[in-house]
XYZ file of C-alpha atoms in Angstrom:
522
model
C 0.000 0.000 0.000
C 2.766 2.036 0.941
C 4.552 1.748 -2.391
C 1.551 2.165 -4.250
C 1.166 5.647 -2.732
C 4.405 6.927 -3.626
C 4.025 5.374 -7.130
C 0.653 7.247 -7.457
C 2.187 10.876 -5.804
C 4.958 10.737 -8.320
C 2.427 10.133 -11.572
C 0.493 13.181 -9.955
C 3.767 15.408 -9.900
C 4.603 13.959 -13.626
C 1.556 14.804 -14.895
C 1.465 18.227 -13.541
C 4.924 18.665 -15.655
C 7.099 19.171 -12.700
C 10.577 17.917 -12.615
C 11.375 15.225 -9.571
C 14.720 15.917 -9.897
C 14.398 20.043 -10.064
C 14.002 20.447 -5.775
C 13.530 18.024 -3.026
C 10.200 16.240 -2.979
C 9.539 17.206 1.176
C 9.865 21.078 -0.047
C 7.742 20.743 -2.672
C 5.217 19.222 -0.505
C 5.953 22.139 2.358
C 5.161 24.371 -0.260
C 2.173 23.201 -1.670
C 0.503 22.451 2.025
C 1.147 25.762 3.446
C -0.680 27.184 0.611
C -2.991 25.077 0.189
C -3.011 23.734 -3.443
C -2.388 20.168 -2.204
C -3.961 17.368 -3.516
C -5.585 14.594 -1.155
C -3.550 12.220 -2.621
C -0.371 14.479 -2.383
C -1.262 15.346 1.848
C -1.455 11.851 2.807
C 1.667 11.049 1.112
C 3.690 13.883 3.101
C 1.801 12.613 6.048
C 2.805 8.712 5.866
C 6.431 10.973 5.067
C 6.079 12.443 8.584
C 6.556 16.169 6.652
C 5.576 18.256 10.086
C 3.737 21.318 7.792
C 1.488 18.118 6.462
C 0.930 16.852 10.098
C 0.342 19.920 11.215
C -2.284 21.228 8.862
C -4.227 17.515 9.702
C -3.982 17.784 13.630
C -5.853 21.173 13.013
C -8.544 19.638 11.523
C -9.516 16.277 13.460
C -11.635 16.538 16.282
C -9.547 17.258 19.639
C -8.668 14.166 21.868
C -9.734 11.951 19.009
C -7.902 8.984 18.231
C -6.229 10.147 15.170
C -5.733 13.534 16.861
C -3.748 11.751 19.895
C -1.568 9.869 17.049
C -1.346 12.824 14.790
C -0.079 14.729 18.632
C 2.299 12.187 19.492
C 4.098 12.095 15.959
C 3.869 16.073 15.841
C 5.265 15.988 19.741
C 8.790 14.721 18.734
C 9.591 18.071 17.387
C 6.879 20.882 18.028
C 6.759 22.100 21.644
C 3.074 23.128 21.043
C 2.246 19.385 20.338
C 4.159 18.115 23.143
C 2.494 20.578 25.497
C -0.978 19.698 24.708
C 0.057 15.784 25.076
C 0.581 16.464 28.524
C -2.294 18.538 29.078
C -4.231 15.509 27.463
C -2.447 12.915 29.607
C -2.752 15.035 32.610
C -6.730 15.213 32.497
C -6.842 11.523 31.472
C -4.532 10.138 34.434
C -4.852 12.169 37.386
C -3.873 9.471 39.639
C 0.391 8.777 38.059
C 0.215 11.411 35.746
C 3.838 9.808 34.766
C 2.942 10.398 31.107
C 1.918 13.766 31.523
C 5.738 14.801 33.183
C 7.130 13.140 30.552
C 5.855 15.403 27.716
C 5.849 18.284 29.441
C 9.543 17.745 29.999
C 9.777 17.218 26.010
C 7.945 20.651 25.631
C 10.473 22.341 27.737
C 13.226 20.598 25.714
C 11.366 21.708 22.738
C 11.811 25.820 23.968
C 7.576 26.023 24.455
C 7.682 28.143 27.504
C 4.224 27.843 28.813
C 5.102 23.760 29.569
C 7.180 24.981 32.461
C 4.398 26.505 34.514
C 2.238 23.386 33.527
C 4.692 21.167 34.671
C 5.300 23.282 37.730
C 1.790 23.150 38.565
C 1.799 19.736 37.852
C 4.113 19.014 40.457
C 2.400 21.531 42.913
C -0.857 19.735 42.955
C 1.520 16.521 43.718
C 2.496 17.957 46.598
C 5.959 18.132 45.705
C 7.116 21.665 46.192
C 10.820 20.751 46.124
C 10.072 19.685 41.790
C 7.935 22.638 41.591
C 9.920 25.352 42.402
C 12.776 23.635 40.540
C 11.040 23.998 37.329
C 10.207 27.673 37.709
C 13.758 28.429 39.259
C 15.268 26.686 35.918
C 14.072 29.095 33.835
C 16.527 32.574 33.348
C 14.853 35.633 34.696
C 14.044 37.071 31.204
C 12.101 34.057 30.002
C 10.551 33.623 33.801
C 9.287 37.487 32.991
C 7.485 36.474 29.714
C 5.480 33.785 31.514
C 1.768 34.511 32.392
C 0.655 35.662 35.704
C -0.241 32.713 36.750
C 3.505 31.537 36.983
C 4.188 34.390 39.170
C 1.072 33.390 41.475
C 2.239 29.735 41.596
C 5.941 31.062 42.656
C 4.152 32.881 45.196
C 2.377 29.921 46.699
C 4.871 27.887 46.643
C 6.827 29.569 48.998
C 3.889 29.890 50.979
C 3.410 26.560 51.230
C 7.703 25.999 52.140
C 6.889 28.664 54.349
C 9.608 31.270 52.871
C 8.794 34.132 54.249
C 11.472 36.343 52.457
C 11.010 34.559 49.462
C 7.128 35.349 49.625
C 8.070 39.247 50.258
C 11.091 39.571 47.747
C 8.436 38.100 44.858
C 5.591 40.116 45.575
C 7.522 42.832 46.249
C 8.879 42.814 42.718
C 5.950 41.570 40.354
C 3.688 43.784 42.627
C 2.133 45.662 40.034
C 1.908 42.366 37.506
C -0.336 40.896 40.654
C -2.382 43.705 40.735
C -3.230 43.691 37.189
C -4.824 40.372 37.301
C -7.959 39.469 39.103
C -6.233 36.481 40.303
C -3.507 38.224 41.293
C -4.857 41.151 43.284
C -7.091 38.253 45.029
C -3.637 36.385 46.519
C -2.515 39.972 47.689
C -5.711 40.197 49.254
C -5.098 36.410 50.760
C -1.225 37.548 52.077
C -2.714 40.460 53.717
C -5.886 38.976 55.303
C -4.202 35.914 56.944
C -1.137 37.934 57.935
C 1.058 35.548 55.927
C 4.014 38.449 55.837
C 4.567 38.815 59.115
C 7.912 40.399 60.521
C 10.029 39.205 63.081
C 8.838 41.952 65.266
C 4.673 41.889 64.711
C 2.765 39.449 65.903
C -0.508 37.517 64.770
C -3.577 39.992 65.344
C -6.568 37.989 66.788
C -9.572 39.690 66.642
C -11.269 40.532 70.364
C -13.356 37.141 71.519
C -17.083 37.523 73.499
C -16.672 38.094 77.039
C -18.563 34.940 77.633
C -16.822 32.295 75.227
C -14.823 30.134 77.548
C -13.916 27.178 74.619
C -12.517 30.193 72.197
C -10.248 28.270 69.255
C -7.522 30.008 66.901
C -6.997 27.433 63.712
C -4.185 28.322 61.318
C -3.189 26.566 58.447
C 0.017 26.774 55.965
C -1.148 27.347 52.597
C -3.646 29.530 51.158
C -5.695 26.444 49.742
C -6.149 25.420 53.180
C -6.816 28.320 55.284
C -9.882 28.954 53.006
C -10.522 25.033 53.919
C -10.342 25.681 57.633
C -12.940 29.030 56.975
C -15.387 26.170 55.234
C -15.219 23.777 57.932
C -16.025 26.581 60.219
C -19.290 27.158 58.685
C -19.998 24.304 58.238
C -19.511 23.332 61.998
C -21.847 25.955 62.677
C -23.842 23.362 61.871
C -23.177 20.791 64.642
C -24.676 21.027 68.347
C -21.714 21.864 69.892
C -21.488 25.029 67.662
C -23.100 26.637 70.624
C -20.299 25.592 72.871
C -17.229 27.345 70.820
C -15.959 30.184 69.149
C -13.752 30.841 66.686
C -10.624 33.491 65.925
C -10.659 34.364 62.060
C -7.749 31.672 61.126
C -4.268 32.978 60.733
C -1.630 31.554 58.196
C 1.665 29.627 60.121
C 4.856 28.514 58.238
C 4.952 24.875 57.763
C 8.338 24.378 59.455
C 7.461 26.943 62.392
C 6.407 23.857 64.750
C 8.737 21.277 63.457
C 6.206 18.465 62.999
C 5.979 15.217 61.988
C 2.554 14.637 59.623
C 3.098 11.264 58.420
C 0.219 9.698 56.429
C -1.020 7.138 58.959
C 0.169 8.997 61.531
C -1.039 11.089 64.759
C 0.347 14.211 63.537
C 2.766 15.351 66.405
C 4.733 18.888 66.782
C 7.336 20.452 69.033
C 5.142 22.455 70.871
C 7.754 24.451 72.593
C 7.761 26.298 69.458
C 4.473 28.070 69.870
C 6.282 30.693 72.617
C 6.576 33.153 69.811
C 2.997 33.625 69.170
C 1.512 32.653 72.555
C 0.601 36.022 74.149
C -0.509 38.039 71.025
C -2.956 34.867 70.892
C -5.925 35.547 72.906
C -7.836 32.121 72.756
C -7.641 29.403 74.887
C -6.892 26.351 72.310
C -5.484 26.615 69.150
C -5.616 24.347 65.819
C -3.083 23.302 62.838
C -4.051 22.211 59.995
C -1.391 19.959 57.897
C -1.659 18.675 54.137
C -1.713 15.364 55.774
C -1.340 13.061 59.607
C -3.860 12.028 61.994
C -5.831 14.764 63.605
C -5.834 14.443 67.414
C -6.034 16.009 70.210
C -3.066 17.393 72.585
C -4.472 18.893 75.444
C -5.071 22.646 74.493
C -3.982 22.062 70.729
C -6.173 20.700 67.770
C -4.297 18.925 64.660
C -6.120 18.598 61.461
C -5.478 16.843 58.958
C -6.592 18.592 55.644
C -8.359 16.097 54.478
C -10.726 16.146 57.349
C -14.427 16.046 57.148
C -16.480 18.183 59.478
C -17.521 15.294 61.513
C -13.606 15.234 62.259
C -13.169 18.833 63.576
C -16.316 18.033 65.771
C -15.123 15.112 66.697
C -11.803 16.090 67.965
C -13.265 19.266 69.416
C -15.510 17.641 71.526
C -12.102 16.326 73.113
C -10.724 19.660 73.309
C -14.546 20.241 75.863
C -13.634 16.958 77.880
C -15.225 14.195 75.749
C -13.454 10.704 75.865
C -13.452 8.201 72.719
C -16.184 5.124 72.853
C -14.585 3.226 70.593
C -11.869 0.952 71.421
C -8.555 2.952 72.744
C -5.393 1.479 72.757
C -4.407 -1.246 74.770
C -2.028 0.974 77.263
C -4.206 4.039 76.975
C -3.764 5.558 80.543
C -7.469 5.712 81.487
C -7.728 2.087 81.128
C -4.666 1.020 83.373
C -7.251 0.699 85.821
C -10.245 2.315 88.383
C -10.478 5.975 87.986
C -10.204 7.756 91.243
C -11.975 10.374 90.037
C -13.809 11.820 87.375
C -11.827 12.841 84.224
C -14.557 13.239 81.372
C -18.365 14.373 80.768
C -19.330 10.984 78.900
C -17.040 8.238 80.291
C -16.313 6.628 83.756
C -14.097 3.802 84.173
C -15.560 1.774 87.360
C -15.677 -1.904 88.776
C -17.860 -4.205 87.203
C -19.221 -6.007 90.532
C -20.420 -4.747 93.709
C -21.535 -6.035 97.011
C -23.397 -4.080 99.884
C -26.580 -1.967 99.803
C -28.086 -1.082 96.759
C -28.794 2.216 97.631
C -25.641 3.134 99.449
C -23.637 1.736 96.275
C -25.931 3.322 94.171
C -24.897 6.934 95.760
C -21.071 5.959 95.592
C -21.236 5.666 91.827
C -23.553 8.546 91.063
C -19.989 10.663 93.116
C -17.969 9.100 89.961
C -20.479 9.265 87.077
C -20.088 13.176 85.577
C -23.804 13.129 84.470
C -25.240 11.616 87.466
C -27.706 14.982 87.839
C -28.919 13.822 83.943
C -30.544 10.121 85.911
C -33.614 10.165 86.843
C -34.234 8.647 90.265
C -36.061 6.100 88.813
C -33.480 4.732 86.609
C -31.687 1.706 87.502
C -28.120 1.668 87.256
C -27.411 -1.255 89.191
C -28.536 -5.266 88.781
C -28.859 -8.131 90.862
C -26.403 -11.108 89.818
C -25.224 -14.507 91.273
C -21.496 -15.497 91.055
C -20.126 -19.091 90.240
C -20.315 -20.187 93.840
C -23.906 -19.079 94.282
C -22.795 -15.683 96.085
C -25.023 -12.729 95.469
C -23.417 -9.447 93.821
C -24.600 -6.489 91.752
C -23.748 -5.680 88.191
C -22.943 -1.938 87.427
C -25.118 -1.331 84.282
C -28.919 0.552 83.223
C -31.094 -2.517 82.082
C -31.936 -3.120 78.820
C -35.895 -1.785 78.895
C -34.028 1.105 80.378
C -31.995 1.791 77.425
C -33.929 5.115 75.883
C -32.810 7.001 79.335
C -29.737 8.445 80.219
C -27.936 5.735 82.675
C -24.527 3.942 83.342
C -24.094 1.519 79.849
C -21.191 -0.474 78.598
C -18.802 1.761 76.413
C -16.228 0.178 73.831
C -13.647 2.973 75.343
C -11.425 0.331 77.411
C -12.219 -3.085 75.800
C -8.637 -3.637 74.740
C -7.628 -2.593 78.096
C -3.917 -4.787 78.838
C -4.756 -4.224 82.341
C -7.580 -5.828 83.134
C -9.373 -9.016 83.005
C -13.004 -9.059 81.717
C -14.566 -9.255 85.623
C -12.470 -6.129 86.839
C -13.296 -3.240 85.663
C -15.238 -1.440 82.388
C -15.958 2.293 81.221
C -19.503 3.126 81.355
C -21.250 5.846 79.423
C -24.224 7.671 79.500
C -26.548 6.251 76.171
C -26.977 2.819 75.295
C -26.365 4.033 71.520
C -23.703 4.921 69.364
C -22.556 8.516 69.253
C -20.127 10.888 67.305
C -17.698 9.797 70.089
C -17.415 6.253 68.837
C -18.277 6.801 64.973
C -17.910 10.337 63.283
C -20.698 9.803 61.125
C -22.920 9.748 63.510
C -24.647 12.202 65.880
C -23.662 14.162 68.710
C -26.690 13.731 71.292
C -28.322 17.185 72.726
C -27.653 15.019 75.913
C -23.758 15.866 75.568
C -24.481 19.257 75.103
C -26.016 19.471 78.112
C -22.910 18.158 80.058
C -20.972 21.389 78.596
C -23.416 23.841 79.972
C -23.512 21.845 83.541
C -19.925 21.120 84.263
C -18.843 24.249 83.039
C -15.293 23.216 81.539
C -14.623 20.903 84.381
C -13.412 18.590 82.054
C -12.425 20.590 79.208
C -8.508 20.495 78.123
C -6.501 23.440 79.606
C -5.257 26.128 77.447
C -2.197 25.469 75.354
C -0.295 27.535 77.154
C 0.333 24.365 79.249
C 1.255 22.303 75.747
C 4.444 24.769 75.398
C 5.195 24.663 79.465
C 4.886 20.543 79.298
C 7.093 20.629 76.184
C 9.959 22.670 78.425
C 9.625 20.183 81.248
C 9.936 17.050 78.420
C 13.147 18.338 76.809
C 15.042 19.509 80.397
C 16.664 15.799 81.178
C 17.609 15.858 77.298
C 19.459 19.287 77.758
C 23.364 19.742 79.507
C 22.753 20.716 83.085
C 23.613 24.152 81.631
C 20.123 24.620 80.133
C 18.075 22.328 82.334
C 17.768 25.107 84.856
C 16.833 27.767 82.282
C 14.034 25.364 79.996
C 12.522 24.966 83.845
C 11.788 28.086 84.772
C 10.441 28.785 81.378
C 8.421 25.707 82.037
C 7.198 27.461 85.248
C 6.393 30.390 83.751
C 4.121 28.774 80.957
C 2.525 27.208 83.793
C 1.352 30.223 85.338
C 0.316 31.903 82.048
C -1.643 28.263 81.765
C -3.160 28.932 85.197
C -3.824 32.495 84.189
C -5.847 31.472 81.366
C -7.774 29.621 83.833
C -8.619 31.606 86.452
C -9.979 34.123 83.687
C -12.306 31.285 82.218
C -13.561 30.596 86.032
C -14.094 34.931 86.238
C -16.317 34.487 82.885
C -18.218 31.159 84.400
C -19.338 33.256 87.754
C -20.564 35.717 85.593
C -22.511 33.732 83.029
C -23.933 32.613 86.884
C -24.585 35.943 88.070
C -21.237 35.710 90.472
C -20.420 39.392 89.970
């Protein structure tokens, strides 16, 4: 077939009195392509010749993403940048996932001189996640040819070192494309971004939080450390307005923080875990009691006065893990050493969970009483309510089993929780935690609700069991790293240790000022 086709071609150029031997046969069919006088026969001959004007003036014709579009690309792609670019931009949409394809071409398009590839390949990388790649593309490129790139490269080189947290970086770019930010709508809106969430901060200014209500004990100050994710944190907040313990909390508009500021370790599978010393800098220009970070990725939990998010996170998570910051304990399993599980609590350390003995012997009523002393909503069960039931032991002793009966199970009452199941120190007879519902709550799966019941607790115990500020995080943190220190420093990362302490207690005594009068105290 092949041979047929160049047989027929050269009859065609014969017969149209041209000379084969008068120029070369691919400039002849250049010629005749670019302006247009081809024949059919004579454009699929310089196509199955791989002549690039013949290629060319096909690709422009089929229908994008096509079949013979994607093979007319790839043959095009081996020496136009334009091709080669568009490749990618196909592969990229088509394998999100290992966009390994996509790299490749745009790497050909650079190779190729088609400018625009580096800021797709850049952004490529940046929506990987890989910042390190990213800003090696765009710092490849000489500062003439980085100039001629669109706005958007300038944008991306912006949050990129946002998102390394280089603060002079950040400052020296916008500083110097200033006005080529401002032109674009996209551009003013990241200036907007640096200035609302205080992302160029100074060495000498500190994060503004905006005043807090008078009466808002569980106050919360969430940062983040890219742009993308700030505005994430700002969703979740309204959406969380949402959720019954929206009531309970308040929020500080969130603030931007440098990703290496806290020196933490986000793993994917995780509990994302900082050095919390590092929050001294910020601490008393932050007027909340908790505050929240939000990493690309790690197990959120909660550290006494701090929140971690991961960004990922669902707003069943934030609530979640908030209700732990307002003294809520897990009802699922917790881990076998977890140190509420060791063994009987000796007193009350959460609103929903008690961890008590299983088996009692004595008078109902006087054993009944003793509980109710350990049980944090004992005022929530009726009279009437059982929490107590007769049993016989193996050798025919009588005994009473800690637990609301079954027909008692729409009332509020003392009923197995999951929370210390895998408990390594216990046997099944010894001890169990108890909780206040015989159902499932947001406290054992996060898809589920949060009863009005809980929210009750909040308003009774008045932060008895909430977490204390974070203040103590950063004074705990001293105290951890003083036997790891030369005897030269101990002394000094103690008495800052002290003093974090009192700021901690400080923090307290004004929440117990705003409880007495939310009571009518004052």
């Amino acid at each position: 077939m092949k041979n047929k086709l160049i047989i027929v071609s050269l009859l065609v150029f014969l017969l149209t009195g041209l000379s084969t031997s008068s120029f070369f046969l691919n400039e002849h069919l250049t010629s005749v392509i670019s302006k247009k006088e081809h024949s059919n026969i004579q454009l699929a001959f310089a196509i199955d010749q791989k002549n690039v004007t013949a290629l060319r003036f096909a690709w422009e014709k089929v229908q994008p993403q096509s079949k013979k579009w994607l093979k007319l690309t790839k043959e095009l792609a081996k020496t136009q940048g334009d091709a080669a670019y568009q490749l990618a931009l196909y592969y990229q949409a088509e394998f999100k996932i290992k966009p390994k394809q996509a790299i490749f071409w745009y790497k050909s398009a650079i190779r190729l001189n088609y400018l625009e590839a580096s800021t797709g390949l850049a952004l490529l990388y940046f929506q990987q996640g890989n910042l390190i790649k990213a800003a090696e593309v765009l710092d490849a490129l000489p500062v003439e040819l980085f100039e001629k790139l669109s706005d958007e490269a300038i944008i991306l080189k912006v949050n990129i070192a946002i998102n390394q947290g280089e603060m002079s970086d950040i400052q020296k770019i916008t500083s110097k494309y200033s006005q080529k930010l401002k032109s674009s709508k996209e551009g003013l809106l990241l200036l907007k971004d640096i200035q609302k969430y205080q992302i160029q901060l100074s060495d000498n200014q500190v994060i503004d939080s905006s005043p807090l209500a008078m009466n808002c004990n569980n106050s919360i100050q969430l940062f983040a450390t890219t742009v993308n994710h700030l505005k994430r944190l700002e969703s979740l907040i309204l959406d969380f307005k949402k959720q019954p313990l929206n009531d309970s909390v308040c929020f500080s508009p969130v603030r931007y923080m440098a990703i290496d500021s806290l020196d933490c370790t986000n793993e994917k599978d995780e509990s994302i875990q900082c050095n919390e010393v590092n929050w001294w800098p910020w601490a008393n220009s932050i007027n909340t009691r908790y505050v929240g970070l939000m990493l690309p990725q790690g197990g959120a939990n909660v550290h006494f006065g701090v929140l971690y998010l991961d960004a990922k996170d669902s707003v069943d998570v934030v609530a979640h893990e908030i209700s732990h910051l307002l003294g809520f304990v897990d009802e699922y399993p917790l881990i076998s050493e977890h140190v509420k599980c060791q063994t009987i609590q000796k007193d009350m350390f959460s609103q929903n969970i008690s961890v008590l003995k299983n088996k009692y012997q004595g008078r109902r009523k006087v054993i009944r009483a003793s509980i109710l002393k350990q049980v944090a909503w004992s005022k929530h069960i009726n009279n009437s309510t059982p929490i107590l039931q007769s049993a016989i032991d193996l050798n025919g002793e009588h005994y009473w089993k800690l637990g609301t009966p079954e027909e008692f199970k729409h009332e509020t009452g003392v009923f197995n929780a999951q929370t210390c199941n895998n408990s390594a120190f216990k046997s099944k007879d010894d001890f169990s935690a108890f909780k206040p519902v015989s159902y499932g709550t947001k406290l054992q799966y996060f898809s589920l609700n949060f009863p009005p019941l809980y929210s009750k607790f909040i308003q009774v115990s008045l932060n008895q069991f909430s977490m204390p500020s974070f203040h103590y995080n950063i004074a705990l943190a001293y105290f951890q790293q003083a036997p790891l220190q030369q005897s030269s420093f101990q002394h000094r990362s103690i008495e800052k240790a002290k003093y974090w302490l009192e700021q901690a207690a400080n923090r307290e005594h004004d929440s117990d000022r705003q409880k007495k009068i939310r009571k009518g105290g004052f």
